Amino acid sequence: MSAAGPLLVALPVVAVLLLTVATRPRSADPVAPLRLAVVRAVLLGGAYAVLVVEVLGAARALTRPAFAVAWLLLLVAAGTAAVLRRRSALPARPSATAPRPVPVGAALSGGGGRTPAPVLDGGQPGPAPTRAGALAVALDAWRTAGRGERLLAGTVAGLVLVELLVALLAEPNNFDSQTYHLPKVEHWVAQGDLDFWPTAIHRQVTIPPGAEYLLLHLRLFTGGDHLHNLVQWAAGVVCLLVAARITAQLGGGRRAQLLTAFLLATTPMVVLQATSTQTDLVCAAWVGCAATLVLDGLRRPTGWGTVLGLGAATGLTAVTKTSGLIAVGPLLVLWGVAQLRLALTARPTPGRPTDDADEDRRSGPVGGLARTVAGSVLILLVAAVVVGPFLARVTADFGHPLGPPRLRESIPMERHDPASIVVNALRIGHTAFDTPLEPLRRAGAEAIISGADAIGVDPQDRAITFGRELFPEPAWYPDEDRVAFPLTGALAVVGLVFALARPRQVEPDRAGSLRAYAGVVLVAVLLHTAMIKWQPWGNRLLLYAVVLAVPLAGLWLDALFRRRAGDAARGRRSVATLTAVAVLAGSALAGVLALSYGFPRRLVGTGSVFTTADWDTRFLRRPQWADEFRWAAAAVQASGARRIGLVQQNDNWEYPWWLLLRRPDGGSPDLVALQSVLPERPPADPSSVDAIVCTGSRPACAKLVPAGWRLEFDGYVGYALPPGR
């Protein structure tokens, strides 16, 4: 990393922090106002980052200076807004006859005043504390917390910090990242624009690039991939904050919020992806942001700023991973229904409107209805601005906004009869709830296969199964691409059932909102099983649903522990609550083990981030390829070749070539594809290159090597050079 790298990376970080200050709610009504400000800031920052890439890409200016200027502009704007926000929030100087303000210490202790003490972002409305007051409230919250709450908070904080350490130490080594996530970024840097390129790996251009857009900023600022893992780590932190805020919005207090954060933080898939260059946590973060903004609109009309936030969350989800829209769609329907209900029950009131609710009452049902329709249109327009340019490029090259038929048919379900959907749902559930207990896994799989045969559905049907994969597939092992979440999932299912059937037992004051939210989560899961084929690594595709469902588990556990406290006072102990405590302990153990022994980044054992060399870390998925790539790259570099042709198949690793064949000055190598699946992007002529590097199939490579060239192969990797080189 260059000396300027850390300073440049600090620009977006500081800009988002200033946006958090600038967008903090002015009123005391919002639940968890600090977390709401974080949601607003990350949505603004994320949408800005995407639009910067699109605008500069259209101008063919994807360069470090251009990106630095763009973030400096946002930094200045955010700083100005933050200063104005702080000034407007300063209280007026009290007059001599005005009552003296209650000291912070007195307010915290409950004495000296009738106003209840504020809880720092604790999910309850209250006055926004000053900086000193916020620190005092935070310290008081820690002092007043019980041992259980401290243990929950300490575990979450410890996991997040250790994940940060792993993210900083480990080189990117995710399989898909080697194939298409990171090569995307390198192509953009080499081209200076976002135009599609000839490639044999269609996912480099057809899969939505939202997460890679964020990586591009880090790539240009640092000159490498040293900080790439931090994008998913930051997304994981956002998921924790959002899930805790959703819990607060549904009526949960401090313990319920901590339980939610604990369950999510200890979910092995979250632990492993938080140190990865995958994209599922980024998608889950945007979906979670949409959910928490929607919940704000269940009880009061939504302001235009929040409408813009919903549009940004929708667009960011679509440009990151379209499967996340399976949840965002029902969430927006819930928002629209709630806004219409509020509009139809509004009553005009005299006087000057002071907020959106007063404005709707003043204008009556017609005005409220118009605002809801206008807000819905604005959400779609903002989302289109964010994702539209990418969809336009895909449509221009493939004639369809969802890409080529190969992509449209590989992941989405091709059969939608009830029997096929049921079988698909059962297989997805079996993989999501997998455990190390082999007899249990085998018995469950056999039951599903037998049941499928009984209702006339082939459990391996390609129309409901991805590629050539076969069900069942073990998913209990802590692997970032497929690890199951039986404990978190079981608690989420129980919480979902109680929220739908007996919401008043969970949160009496929020029963309606709780049931409505649980209904949306259920609809999202059902839609997922009806729209996405089963695949061995399908658990990571469910990560957005896990983030949405965990608050239901936290609320149910909190209600269970409240009843336990009453039972304990009467000398009784509930078997259910003791079981829940055991499950929480198991969840903590699962999270710690995933962080310690997870694959392909772990703290201890073979492949530890502390003992494994950087290059070897990149190849932990395929250790035998590490020397093979080096061998071929060394031969090509020794030949003096400058323009190098690529021969590869759809799932081959391309990214190592971008690292090994860089120019001496650190510039991008001149890599061109000798195959192309893009109809409008023909491949390069093999005779126009100075050397050829190949991965995968030797016969496929030999077909493209010009006559008289020397072809060498070592296992997975090969190269070809013309005579005299």
XYZ file of C-alpha atoms in Angstrom:
725
model
C 0.000 0.000 0.000
C 1.323 3.434 -0.902
C 1.882 6.070 1.764
C -1.148 8.006 0.531
C -3.384 4.931 0.725
C -4.457 5.226 4.384
C -5.176 8.934 4.018
C -7.315 8.349 0.946
C -9.186 5.472 2.603
C -9.925 7.794 5.508
C -11.906 10.109 3.199
C -15.005 7.886 2.849
C -14.759 6.752 6.469
C -14.760 10.306 7.813
C -17.421 11.345 5.318
C -19.787 8.621 6.561
C -19.094 9.565 10.191
C -19.942 13.185 9.418
C -23.071 12.079 7.592
C -24.071 10.226 10.761
C -23.893 13.496 12.672
C -25.633 15.436 9.917
C -28.551 13.008 9.548
C -29.288 12.396 13.221
C -33.032 12.904 13.782
C -34.034 16.288 15.120
C -37.077 15.080 17.024
C -37.177 12.788 20.042
C -39.683 10.422 18.401
C -37.514 7.974 16.423
C -36.493 4.732 18.069
C -32.723 4.323 18.519
C -31.879 7.655 16.833
C -28.128 7.040 16.636
C -28.617 3.763 14.813
C -31.125 5.453 12.530
C -28.494 8.075 11.726
C -26.015 5.285 10.921
C -28.550 3.707 8.562
C -29.110 7.019 6.815
C -25.384 7.687 6.556
C -24.472 4.294 5.106
C -27.309 4.510 2.587
C -26.172 7.961 1.515
C -22.544 6.867 1.412
C -23.343 3.629 -0.428
C -25.514 5.316 -3.046
C -22.892 8.033 -3.509
C -20.139 5.432 -3.935
C -22.146 3.607 -6.608
C -23.034 6.797 -8.471
C -19.411 7.986 -8.366
C -18.371 4.767 -10.092
C -21.133 5.087 -12.678
C -20.486 8.759 -13.441
C -16.698 8.458 -13.581
C -16.998 5.210 -15.510
C -19.145 6.936 -18.132
C -16.481 9.665 -18.310
C -13.741 7.001 -18.622
C -12.119 8.425 -15.501
C -11.880 5.508 -13.064
C -8.677 6.847 -11.563
C -7.349 7.548 -8.090
C -7.322 11.376 -8.455
C -10.901 11.444 -9.727
C -12.128 9.272 -6.853
C -10.187 11.340 -4.321
C -11.800 14.546 -5.595
C -15.243 12.945 -5.477
C -14.826 11.931 -1.828
C -13.328 15.286 -0.896
C -16.469 16.941 -2.254
C -18.679 14.684 -0.152
C -16.443 15.224 2.865
C -16.836 18.988 2.585
C -20.592 18.725 2.079
C -21.003 16.286 4.979
C -18.811 18.407 7.233
C -20.816 21.521 6.463
C -24.087 19.695 7.083
C -22.757 18.268 10.350
C -21.720 21.703 11.611
C -25.109 23.167 10.739
C -26.838 20.227 12.379
C -24.818 20.620 15.587
C -25.485 24.348 15.732
C -29.207 23.865 15.267
C -29.202 21.235 18.001
C -27.524 23.464 20.600
C -30.001 24.418 23.348
C -30.797 28.056 23.906
C -29.107 29.698 26.888
C -31.550 29.589 29.815
C -32.825 32.865 31.203
C -32.487 33.881 34.809
C -36.094 32.845 35.495
C -35.989 29.591 33.548
C -35.661 26.361 35.507
C -32.110 25.089 35.756
C -31.343 21.984 33.689
C -31.052 18.719 35.544
C -27.416 17.607 35.827
C -26.529 14.507 33.869
C -25.670 12.572 36.991
C -28.964 13.452 38.651
C -30.917 12.539 35.565
C -29.177 9.197 35.361
C -29.880 8.442 38.982
C -33.483 9.489 38.600
C -33.329 12.219 41.186
C -33.707 15.945 40.947
C -36.197 16.060 38.089
C -39.424 14.600 36.680
C -38.016 13.867 33.219
C -36.968 10.232 32.789
C -33.312 9.656 32.156
C -32.421 9.160 28.496
C -31.115 5.792 27.416
C -28.304 6.103 24.883
C -29.769 4.814 21.646
C -31.502 2.173 23.669
C -34.555 1.859 21.494
C -36.784 4.215 23.446
C -37.651 7.767 22.499
C -35.817 10.397 24.399
C -33.839 13.598 24.056
C -30.677 13.316 22.032
C -27.786 13.415 24.484
C -24.803 15.668 24.114
C -21.393 14.140 23.481
C -20.513 14.200 27.179
C -24.006 13.073 28.119
C -23.882 10.200 25.643
C -20.658 8.929 27.181
C -22.093 9.234 30.669
C -25.240 7.371 29.648
C -23.184 4.655 27.973
C -21.072 4.171 31.081
C -24.175 4.120 33.241
C -25.783 1.551 30.938
C -22.747 -0.690 31.400
C -22.807 -0.208 35.179
C -26.513 -0.999 35.419
C -26.352 -4.006 33.105
C -26.610 -7.444 34.614
C -23.967 -10.099 34.236
C -25.901 -11.762 31.450
C -26.199 -8.528 29.468
C -22.514 -7.784 29.920
C -21.652 -11.273 28.722
C -23.804 -10.832 25.636
C -22.322 -7.431 24.808
C -18.765 -8.582 25.506
C -19.141 -11.623 23.266
C -20.478 -9.538 20.385
C -17.739 -6.930 20.755
C -15.040 -9.585 21.030
C -16.192 -11.401 17.895
C -16.409 -8.183 15.898
C -12.899 -7.097 16.922
C -11.316 -10.477 16.207
C -13.096 -10.571 12.840
C -11.560 -7.184 12.108
C -8.127 -8.597 12.900
C -8.662 -11.569 10.573
C -10.029 -9.315 7.840
C -6.888 -7.188 8.012
C -4.436 -10.101 8.174
C -5.923 -12.512 5.632
C -5.449 -12.149 1.899
C -8.678 -12.449 -0.164
C -9.169 -16.157 -0.851
C -12.849 -16.666 -1.569
C -13.391 -19.027 -4.524
C -15.914 -16.861 -6.393
C -13.742 -13.815 -5.797
C -10.860 -15.492 -7.623
C -13.175 -16.251 -10.540
C -15.224 -13.099 -11.010
C -15.609 -10.733 -8.026
C -12.034 -9.409 -8.013
C -11.303 -9.776 -11.758
C -14.211 -7.365 -12.304
C -12.416 -4.754 -10.272
C -9.120 -5.310 -12.096
C -10.761 -5.008 -15.513
C -12.306 -1.677 -14.516
C -8.979 -0.370 -13.271
C -7.181 -1.494 -16.429
C -9.839 -0.031 -18.751
C -10.635 3.115 -16.812
C -14.343 2.570 -17.539
C -17.226 0.142 -16.981
C -17.625 -1.154 -20.528
C -18.067 -4.901 -20.760
C -15.161 -6.955 -22.064
C -14.797 -10.247 -23.898
C -14.662 -13.074 -21.349
C -15.381 -16.767 -20.995
C -16.711 -16.118 -17.464
C -20.110 -14.496 -17.963
C -20.480 -13.770 -14.214
C -17.773 -11.118 -14.549
C -20.259 -8.947 -16.431
C -23.749 -10.323 -15.721
C -23.806 -10.598 -11.919
C -24.754 -7.257 -10.253
C -21.569 -5.387 -9.257
C -22.662 -3.300 -6.264
C -20.249 -4.825 -3.751
C -17.425 -4.718 -6.295
C -18.120 -1.012 -6.834
C -17.251 -0.518 -3.165
C -14.106 -2.626 -3.588
C -13.089 -0.470 -6.541
C -12.769 2.563 -4.279
C -10.379 0.668 -1.984
C -8.476 -0.767 -4.955
C -7.797 2.649 -6.426
C -6.917 4.248 -3.092
C -4.565 1.509 -1.874
C -3.251 0.118 -5.155
C -4.033 -3.444 -4.043
C -6.462 -5.724 -2.234
C -5.082 -5.272 1.302
C -8.347 -3.864 2.671
C -10.878 -5.649 0.482
C -12.162 -7.834 3.333
C -13.236 -4.731 5.252
C -16.245 -4.133 3.003
C -17.959 -7.289 4.232
C -16.759 -6.685 7.788
C -18.360 -3.232 7.778
C -21.524 -4.721 6.279
C -21.587 -7.217 9.152
C -21.434 -4.390 11.686
C -24.300 -2.635 9.904
C -26.323 -5.865 10.019
C -25.815 -6.084 13.793
C -26.889 -2.472 14.329
C -29.896 -2.793 12.045
C -31.081 -6.073 13.559
C -30.843 -4.577 17.050
C -32.787 -1.504 15.938
C -35.505 -3.660 14.360
C -35.813 -5.408 17.720
C -36.198 -2.048 19.444
C -38.794 -0.915 16.901
C -40.821 -4.039 17.649
C -40.816 -3.187 21.356
C -37.705 -4.962 22.596
C -35.694 -3.413 25.390
C -31.961 -3.527 25.986
C -31.816 -7.234 26.754
C -33.845 -8.180 23.683
C -31.578 -6.067 21.491
C -28.463 -7.651 22.972
C -29.918 -11.120 22.474
C -30.598 -10.294 18.836
C -27.100 -8.949 18.256
C -25.617 -11.962 20.057
C -27.530 -14.512 17.983
C -26.612 -12.799 14.730
C -22.971 -12.217 15.685
C -22.485 -15.875 16.630
C -24.113 -17.267 13.477
C -21.229 -19.079 11.734
C -22.167 -17.792 8.274
C -22.009 -14.203 9.550
C -18.710 -14.836 11.352
C -17.048 -16.293 8.263
C -18.422 -13.877 5.708
C -17.411 -10.876 7.821
C -13.778 -11.547 6.811
C -14.490 -12.397 3.168
C -14.795 -10.741 -0.231
C -18.135 -12.435 -0.860
C -21.183 -10.191 -1.301
C -23.936 -11.736 0.837
C -23.416 -9.605 3.949
C -23.413 -6.446 1.828
C -26.761 -7.475 0.348
C -28.111 -8.364 3.812
C -27.070 -4.956 5.137
C -29.019 -3.106 2.430
C -32.082 -5.323 2.994
C -31.851 -4.699 6.733
C -31.663 -0.936 6.163
C -34.825 -1.133 4.065
C -36.567 -3.137 6.798
C -35.795 -0.720 9.612
C -36.962 2.268 7.544
C -40.167 0.430 6.654
C -40.873 -0.235 10.338
C -40.560 3.485 11.017
C -43.455 3.968 8.610
C -45.897 1.609 10.316
C -47.063 4.159 12.883
C -46.506 7.537 11.248
C -46.353 9.035 7.763
C -42.925 8.743 6.196
C -40.961 11.905 5.480
C -39.371 12.554 2.112
C -35.899 11.918 3.466
C -36.905 8.437 4.554
C -38.560 7.848 1.182
C -35.239 8.665 -0.477
C -33.567 6.252 1.933
C -35.987 3.481 0.957
C -35.241 4.156 -2.689
C -31.507 4.023 -2.034
C -31.839 0.771 -0.061
C -33.888 -0.779 -2.861
C -31.451 0.308 -5.547
C -28.398 -0.778 -3.567
C -29.963 -4.192 -2.967
C -30.743 -4.601 -6.659
C -27.265 -3.544 -7.778
C -25.614 -5.869 -5.224
C -27.630 -9.101 -5.340
C -31.041 -9.295 -6.953
C -32.143 -12.122 -4.648
C -32.365 -9.534 -1.859
C -35.329 -7.989 -3.664
C -37.303 -11.081 -2.646
C -37.450 -9.486 0.812
C -37.397 -5.813 -0.162
C -40.510 -6.240 -2.323
C -42.795 -7.478 0.514
C -41.269 -4.897 2.853
C -42.219 -2.093 0.476
C -45.723 -3.544 0.164
C -46.010 -3.467 3.963
C -44.811 0.144 3.948
C -47.335 1.119 1.277
C -50.238 -0.544 3.068
C -49.282 1.102 6.361
C -48.989 4.519 4.733
C -52.350 4.121 3.014
C -53.961 3.094 6.299
C -52.507 6.148 8.005
C -53.669 8.349 5.136
C -57.232 7.012 5.193
C -57.544 7.415 8.959
C -56.024 10.923 8.996
C -58.224 13.816 10.070
C -57.640 17.481 9.218
C -56.551 19.600 12.160
C -56.350 23.371 12.362
C -53.070 25.140 12.803
C -49.719 25.126 11.085
C -48.328 21.680 10.276
C -45.147 20.921 12.142
C -44.358 17.453 10.800
C -45.506 14.884 8.283
C -48.225 13.534 10.550
C -49.722 17.014 11.057
C -49.494 17.661 7.324
C -51.459 14.503 6.545
C -54.103 15.373 9.143
C -54.353 18.858 7.693
C -54.732 17.684 4.123
C -56.954 14.721 4.957
C -57.131 11.288 3.337
C -56.757 12.637 -0.213
C -53.544 14.443 0.586
C -52.189 11.440 2.469
C -53.049 9.156 -0.413
C -51.291 11.477 -2.853
C -48.201 11.535 -0.644
C -48.145 7.728 -0.506
C -48.420 7.391 -4.278
C -45.778 10.060 -4.836
C -43.518 8.405 -2.280
C -43.874 5.032 -3.999
C -42.971 6.543 -7.350
C -39.991 8.329 -5.817
C -38.712 5.082 -4.279
C -38.768 3.412 -7.681
C -37.113 6.402 -9.357
C -34.261 6.541 -6.848
C -33.763 2.785 -7.127
C -33.698 3.096 -10.924
C -31.028 5.789 -10.737
C -28.829 3.506 -8.648
C -29.248 0.237 -10.564
C -30.404 1.533 -13.943
C -27.013 2.115 -15.610
C -25.878 -1.451 -14.922
C -29.157 -2.919 -16.174
C -28.876 -0.780 -19.310
C -25.438 -2.203 -20.071
C -26.645 -5.771 -19.538
C -29.678 -5.167 -21.757
C -27.529 -3.644 -24.490
C -25.229 -6.688 -24.606
C -27.678 -9.522 -23.927
C -31.064 -8.126 -24.944
C -32.479 -8.710 -21.460
C -31.945 -6.829 -18.161
C -31.359 -10.119 -16.302
C -28.598 -11.244 -18.624
C -28.206 -14.265 -20.901
C -30.506 -17.319 -20.782
C -27.751 -19.302 -19.083
C -27.917 -16.992 -16.064
C -31.693 -16.660 -16.035
C -32.149 -20.433 -16.048
C -29.345 -21.558 -13.732
C -30.432 -20.045 -10.402
C -34.188 -19.240 -10.603
C -36.709 -22.079 -10.272
C -37.984 -23.330 -13.618
C -40.922 -25.255 -12.148
C -43.528 -23.621 -9.929
C -46.059 -26.379 -9.328
C -46.846 -26.807 -5.600
C -45.167 -30.201 -5.337
C -41.873 -28.929 -6.784
C -41.907 -25.894 -4.515
C -42.510 -28.068 -1.450
C -39.612 -30.362 -2.359
C -37.358 -27.381 -3.000
C -38.317 -25.826 0.335
C -37.644 -29.064 2.207
C -34.223 -29.436 0.616
C -33.312 -25.826 1.375
C -34.426 -26.330 4.966
C -32.469 -29.569 5.279
C -29.276 -27.823 4.154
C -29.886 -24.738 6.317
C -30.466 -26.807 9.473
C -27.714 -29.366 8.846
C -25.757 -30.625 11.871
C -22.642 -32.787 12.362
C -24.951 -35.671 13.320
C -24.638 -37.933 10.282
C -27.579 -40.233 11.190
C -29.868 -37.217 11.536
C -28.727 -35.764 8.198
C -29.125 -39.097 6.412
C -32.552 -39.790 7.893
C -33.814 -36.329 6.976
C -32.499 -36.557 3.421
C -33.964 -40.012 2.899
C -37.342 -38.811 4.135
C -37.291 -35.872 1.722
C -36.216 -38.030 -1.217
C -38.860 -40.647 -0.436
C -41.522 -37.990 -0.044
C -40.523 -36.375 -3.327
C -40.801 -39.682 -5.137
C -44.196 -40.262 -3.560
C -45.606 -37.000 -4.960
C -43.986 -37.460 -8.361
C -41.069 -35.013 -8.131
C -37.499 -35.967 -8.950
C -35.425 -34.523 -6.054
C -32.496 -34.094 -8.477
C -34.570 -32.461 -11.235
C -32.437 -29.854 -13.033
C -35.452 -27.534 -13.143
C -35.317 -27.212 -9.349
C -31.630 -27.996 -8.752
C -28.645 -25.825 -9.615
C -26.269 -27.154 -12.261
C -25.254 -30.773 -11.828
C -25.331 -30.734 -8.024
C -26.886 -33.611 -6.097
C -28.970 -33.442 -2.926
C -28.070 -33.909 -0.089
C -24.803 -32.141 0.559
C -23.219 -31.800 4.040
C -23.297 -28.179 5.175
C -22.406 -28.314 8.858
C -18.689 -27.648 8.384
C -17.700 -23.985 9.049
C -17.095 -23.049 5.424
C -17.900 -19.480 4.368
C -19.881 -20.644 1.322
C -22.133 -23.303 2.823
C -22.115 -23.499 6.635
C -25.537 -24.174 8.154
C -27.177 -22.247 11.008
C -29.323 -24.785 12.914
C -29.319 -22.999 16.287
C -30.013 -19.504 14.980
C -32.497 -20.879 12.476
C -34.394 -22.912 15.074
C -34.747 -19.914 17.399
C -35.820 -17.745 14.468
C -38.517 -20.257 13.494
C -39.824 -20.399 17.071
C -39.817 -16.611 17.288
C -41.618 -16.395 13.942
C -44.323 -18.829 15.046
C -44.969 -16.976 18.308
C -44.945 -13.590 16.556
C -47.613 -14.806 14.155
C -49.736 -16.880 16.535
C -49.324 -15.147 19.905
C -47.693 -11.760 19.381
C -49.089 -10.372 22.651
C -47.135 -12.937 24.607
C -43.971 -11.632 22.981
C -44.578 -7.857 22.934
C -48.041 -6.773 24.113
C -47.544 -3.129 23.117
C -46.388 -3.921 19.559
C -48.509 -6.967 18.745
C -49.827 -5.574 15.457
C -46.450 -4.416 14.161
C -44.806 -7.635 15.315
C -47.313 -9.831 13.511
C -47.113 -7.733 10.336
C -43.310 -7.844 10.321
C -43.275 -11.596 10.991
C -45.697 -12.045 8.104
C -43.316 -10.239 5.773
C -40.403 -12.411 6.925
C -42.478 -15.540 6.311
C -43.504 -14.326 2.857
C -39.874 -13.577 1.981
C -38.750 -17.074 3.000
C -41.601 -18.707 1.085
C -40.844 -16.629 -1.995
C -37.172 -17.566 -1.740
C -37.976 -21.279 -1.728
C -40.358 -20.798 -4.651
C -37.925 -18.757 -6.744
C -34.378 -19.996 -6.009
C -33.197 -23.514 -6.851
C -31.596 -25.674 -4.197
C -27.801 -25.592 -4.284
C -25.098 -26.797 -1.863
C -24.051 -23.224 -1.089
C -27.598 -21.912 -0.855
C -27.262 -21.077 2.842
C -25.308 -17.940 2.074
C -28.094 -16.807 -0.257
C -30.419 -16.925 2.774
C -28.272 -14.563 4.801
C -30.578 -11.583 4.219
C -33.496 -13.629 5.576
C -31.452 -14.591 8.646
C -30.771 -10.915 9.399
C -34.492 -10.148 9.120
C -35.610 -13.134 11.199
C -33.153 -12.965 14.104
C -34.962 -10.029 15.803
C -37.987 -12.316 16.200
C -35.784 -14.815 18.010
C -34.358 -12.101 20.256
C -37.818 -10.850 21.179
C -39.107 -14.336 21.940
C -36.086 -15.176 24.096
C -36.486 -11.937 26.004
C -40.157 -12.730 26.661
C -39.142 -16.212 27.783
C -36.604 -14.827 30.224
C -39.153 -12.360 31.584
C -41.440 -15.264 32.409
C -38.470 -17.135 33.850
C -37.808 -14.248 36.230
C -41.392 -14.485 37.447
C -41.163 -18.240 37.813
C -37.876 -17.932 39.683
C -39.495 -15.509 42.100
C -42.054 -18.219 42.800
C -39.396 -20.898 43.152
C -40.016 -22.555 39.759
C -37.658 -23.094 36.858
C -38.880 -23.460 33.293
C -37.426 -26.294 31.245
C -37.920 -24.154 28.132
C -35.861 -21.278 29.487
C -33.086 -23.569 30.664
C -33.054 -25.118 27.204
C -32.864 -21.621 25.693
C -29.836 -20.823 27.863
C -28.181 -24.027 26.655
C -28.921 -23.074 23.036
C -27.385 -19.640 23.581
C -24.270 -21.280 24.985
C -24.167 -23.547 21.956
C -24.569 -20.549 19.678
C -21.635 -18.818 21.340
C -19.536 -21.958 20.965
C -20.488 -22.244 17.283
C -19.443 -18.649 16.647
C -16.126 -19.021 18.434
C -15.338 -22.292 16.654
C -16.230 -20.777 13.283
C -13.865 -17.902 13.915
C -11.116 -20.162 15.244
C -11.317 -23.037 12.760
C -13.461 -21.670 9.912
C -12.453 -22.146 6.315
C -10.682 -20.657 4.435
C -9.615 -18.121 7.083
C -8.912 -19.310 10.604
C -7.029 -18.294 13.716
C -5.496 -21.628 14.682
C -4.405 -24.833 13.000
C -3.288 -25.447 9.439
C -3.943 -22.368 7.361
C -3.904 -19.942 10.300
C -3.706 -16.287 9.303
C -0.784 -15.960 11.734
C 1.385 -18.734 10.274
C 0.473 -18.996 6.567
C 2.318 -16.986 3.925
C 0.335 -14.402 1.981
C 0.447 -16.247 -1.335
C -0.413 -19.571 0.252
C -3.362 -17.960 2.053
C -4.845 -17.026 -1.306
C -4.760 -20.691 -2.373
C -6.075 -22.423 0.738
C -9.033 -23.574 -1.358
C -6.665 -25.173 -3.891
C -3.145 -25.380 -2.386
C -1.785 -27.344 -5.339
C -2.440 -24.422 -7.673
C -0.211 -21.913 -5.850
C 3.090 -23.069 -7.358
C 1.504 -23.851 -10.720
C 0.348 -20.241 -11.207
C 3.755 -18.949 -10.158
C 5.526 -21.347 -12.511
C 3.509 -20.242 -15.551
C 3.668 -16.533 -14.684
C 7.454 -16.670 -14.214
C 7.903 -18.253 -17.650
C 5.702 -15.650 -19.324
C 7.448 -12.748 -17.592
C 10.872 -14.136 -18.491
C 9.805 -14.167 -22.140
C 9.236 -10.414 -22.090
C 5.618 -10.779 -23.216
C 3.457 -7.705 -22.797
C 0.084 -8.598 -24.345
C -1.108 -11.866 -22.821
C -4.069 -13.992 -23.873
C -6.357 -15.802 -21.403
C -7.864 -19.234 -21.975
C -10.225 -20.399 -19.239
C -13.617 -21.896 -18.466
C -16.586 -20.431 -16.645
C -15.496 -21.392 -13.102
C -11.720 -20.975 -13.430
C -9.536 -18.653 -11.378
C -8.503 -15.523 -13.238
C -7.522 -13.208 -10.407
C -4.037 -14.709 -9.740
C -2.953 -13.616 -13.224
C -3.761 -9.997 -12.377
C -1.456 -10.234 -9.368
C 1.413 -12.202 -10.900
C 1.614 -10.442 -14.257
C 1.531 -6.841 -13.059
C 3.987 -4.502 -14.679
C 7.187 -3.559 -12.834
C 5.704 -0.137 -12.025
C 2.626 -1.777 -10.455
C 0.370 -1.058 -13.411
C -2.261 -3.493 -14.629
C -1.119 -6.182 -17.056
C -2.486 -6.247 -20.595
C -4.700 -9.340 -20.351
C -7.133 -10.161 -23.164
C -9.562 -13.066 -23.462
C -9.215 -15.522 -26.342
C -12.791 -16.737 -25.743
C -15.988 -14.775 -25.230
C -19.557 -15.598 -24.243
C -20.674 -12.062 -25.051
C -22.203 -11.929 -28.542
C -21.228 -8.313 -29.085
C -17.706 -8.655 -27.658
C -15.523 -10.862 -29.885
C -12.377 -12.366 -28.350
C -8.851 -11.349 -29.282
C -7.043 -13.158 -32.075
C -4.474 -15.587 -30.589
C -1.915 -14.403 -33.102
C -2.182 -10.861 -31.684
C -0.754 -11.756 -28.259
C 2.823 -12.340 -27.095
C 1.951 -15.239 -24.776
C -1.006 -17.314 -23.629
C -1.859 -18.471 -20.101
C -4.404 -21.215 -19.514
C -6.340 -22.741 -16.634
C -8.419 -25.878 -16.464
C -8.542 -27.844 -19.694
C -5.373 -28.517 -21.699
C -7.354 -29.588 -24.814
C -9.364 -26.338 -24.728
C -6.112 -24.395 -24.498
C -4.413 -26.370 -27.273
C -7.247 -25.516 -29.675
C -6.433 -21.816 -29.378
C -2.635 -21.983 -29.403
C -1.265 -20.943 -32.831
C 0.682 -23.531 -34.798
C 4.348 -23.722 -33.919
C 3.935 -22.322 -30.373
C 5.282 -24.225 -27.419
C 2.580 -25.329 -24.953
C 3.491 -26.362 -21.404
C 1.061 -27.613 -18.758
C 1.485 -28.439 -15.084
C -1.709 -29.790 -13.562
C -4.322 -27.036 -13.609
C -2.218 -24.270 -15.206
C -0.433 -23.918 -18.506
C 1.204 -21.382 -20.797
C 2.132 -21.091 -24.463
C 4.911 -19.035 -26.077
C 5.723 -18.355 -29.723
C 8.992 -19.515 -31.271
C 11.964 -17.518 -30.082
C 10.481 -16.560 -26.694
